PDB file of C-alpha atoms in Angstrom:
ATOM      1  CA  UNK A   1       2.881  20.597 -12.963  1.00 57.00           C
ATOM      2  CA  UNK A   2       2.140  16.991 -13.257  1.00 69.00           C
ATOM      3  CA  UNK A   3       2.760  14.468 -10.690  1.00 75.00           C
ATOM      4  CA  UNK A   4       3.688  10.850 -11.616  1.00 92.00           C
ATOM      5  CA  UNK A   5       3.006   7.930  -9.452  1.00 95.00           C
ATOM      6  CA  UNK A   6       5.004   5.352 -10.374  1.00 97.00           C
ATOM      7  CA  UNK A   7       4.189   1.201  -8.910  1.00 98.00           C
ATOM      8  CA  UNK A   8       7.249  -0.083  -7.456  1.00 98.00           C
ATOM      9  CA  UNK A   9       5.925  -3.582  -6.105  1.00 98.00           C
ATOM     10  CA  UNK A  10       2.662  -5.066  -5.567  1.00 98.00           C
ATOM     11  CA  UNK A  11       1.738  -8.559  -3.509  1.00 98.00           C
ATOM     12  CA  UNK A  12      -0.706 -10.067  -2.008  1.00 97.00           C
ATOM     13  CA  UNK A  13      -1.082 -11.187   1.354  1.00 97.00           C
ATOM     14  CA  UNK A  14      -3.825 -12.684   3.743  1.00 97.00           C
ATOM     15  CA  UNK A  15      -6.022 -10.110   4.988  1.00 95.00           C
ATOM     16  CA  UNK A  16      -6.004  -9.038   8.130  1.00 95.00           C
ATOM     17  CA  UNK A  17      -7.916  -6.362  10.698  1.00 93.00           C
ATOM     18  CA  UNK A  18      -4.775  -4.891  11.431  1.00 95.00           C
ATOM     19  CA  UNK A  19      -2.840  -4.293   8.137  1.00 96.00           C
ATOM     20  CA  UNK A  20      -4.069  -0.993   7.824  1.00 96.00           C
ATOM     21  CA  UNK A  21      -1.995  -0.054  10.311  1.00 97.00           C
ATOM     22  CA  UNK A  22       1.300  -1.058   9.005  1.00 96.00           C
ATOM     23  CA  UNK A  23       0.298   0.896   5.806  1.00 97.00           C
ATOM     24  CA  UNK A  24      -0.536   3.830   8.022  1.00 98.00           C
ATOM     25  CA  UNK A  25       2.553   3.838  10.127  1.00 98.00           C
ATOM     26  CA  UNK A  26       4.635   3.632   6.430  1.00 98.00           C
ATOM     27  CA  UNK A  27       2.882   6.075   5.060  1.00 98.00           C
ATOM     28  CA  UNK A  28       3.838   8.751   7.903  1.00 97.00           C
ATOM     29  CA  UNK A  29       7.086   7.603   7.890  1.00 98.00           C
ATOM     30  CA  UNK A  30       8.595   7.768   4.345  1.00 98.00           C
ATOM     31  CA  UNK A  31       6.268   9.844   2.831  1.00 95.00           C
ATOM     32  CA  UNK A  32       9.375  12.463   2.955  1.00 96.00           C
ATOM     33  CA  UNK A  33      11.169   9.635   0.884  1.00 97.00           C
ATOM     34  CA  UNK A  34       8.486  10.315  -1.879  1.00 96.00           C
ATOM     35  CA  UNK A  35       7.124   6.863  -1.117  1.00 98.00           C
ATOM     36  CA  UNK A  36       3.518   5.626  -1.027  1.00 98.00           C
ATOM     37  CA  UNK A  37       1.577   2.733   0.052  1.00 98.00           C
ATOM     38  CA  UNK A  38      -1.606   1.258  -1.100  1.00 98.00           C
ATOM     39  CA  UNK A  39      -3.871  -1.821   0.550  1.00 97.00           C
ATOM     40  CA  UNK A  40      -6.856  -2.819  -0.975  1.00 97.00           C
ATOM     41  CA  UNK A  41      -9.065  -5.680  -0.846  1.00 96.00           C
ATOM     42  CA  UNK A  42      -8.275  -8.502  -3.739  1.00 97.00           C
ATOM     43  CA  UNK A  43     -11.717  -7.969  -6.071  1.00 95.00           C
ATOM     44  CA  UNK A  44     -11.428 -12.071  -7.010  1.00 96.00           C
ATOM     45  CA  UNK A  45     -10.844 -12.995  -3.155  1.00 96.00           C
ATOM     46  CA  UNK A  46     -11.687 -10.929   0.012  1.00 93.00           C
ATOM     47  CA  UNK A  47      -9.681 -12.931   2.001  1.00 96.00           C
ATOM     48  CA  UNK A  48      -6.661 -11.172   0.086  1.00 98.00           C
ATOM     49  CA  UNK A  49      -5.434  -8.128   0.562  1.00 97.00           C
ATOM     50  CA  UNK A  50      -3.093  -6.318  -2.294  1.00 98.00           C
ATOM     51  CA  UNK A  51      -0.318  -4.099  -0.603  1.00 98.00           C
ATOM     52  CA  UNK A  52       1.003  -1.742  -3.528  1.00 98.00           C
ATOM     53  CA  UNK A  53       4.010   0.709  -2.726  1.00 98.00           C
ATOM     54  CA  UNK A  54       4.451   3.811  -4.753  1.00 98.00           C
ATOM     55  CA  UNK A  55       7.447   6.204  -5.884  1.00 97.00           C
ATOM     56  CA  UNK A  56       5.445   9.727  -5.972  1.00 94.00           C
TER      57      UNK A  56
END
């Protein structure tokens, strides 16, 4: 069976030490809700980070 991952929303924000945490803490909590999230560092700009959410 294949799985879809779908992108719901995608931004960018400033980077920070601690947004990893926030995507953590989301990702424990709604993971249930077949919800996903993504943070990665902007590839033009590393002072960006780009916070995705997923529907899995």
């Amino acid at each position: 069976m294949e799985s879809k991952i779908e992108v719901l929303a995608t931004v960018k924000v400033q980077h920070s030490d601690d947004l990893y945490k926030i995507v953590d803490c989301l990702n424990r909590t709604l993971k249930r809700d077949n919800l996903m999230f993504g943070l990665a560092l902007d590839e033009n700009d590393k002072r960006q980070a780009v916070f995705t959410i997923y529907r899995t």
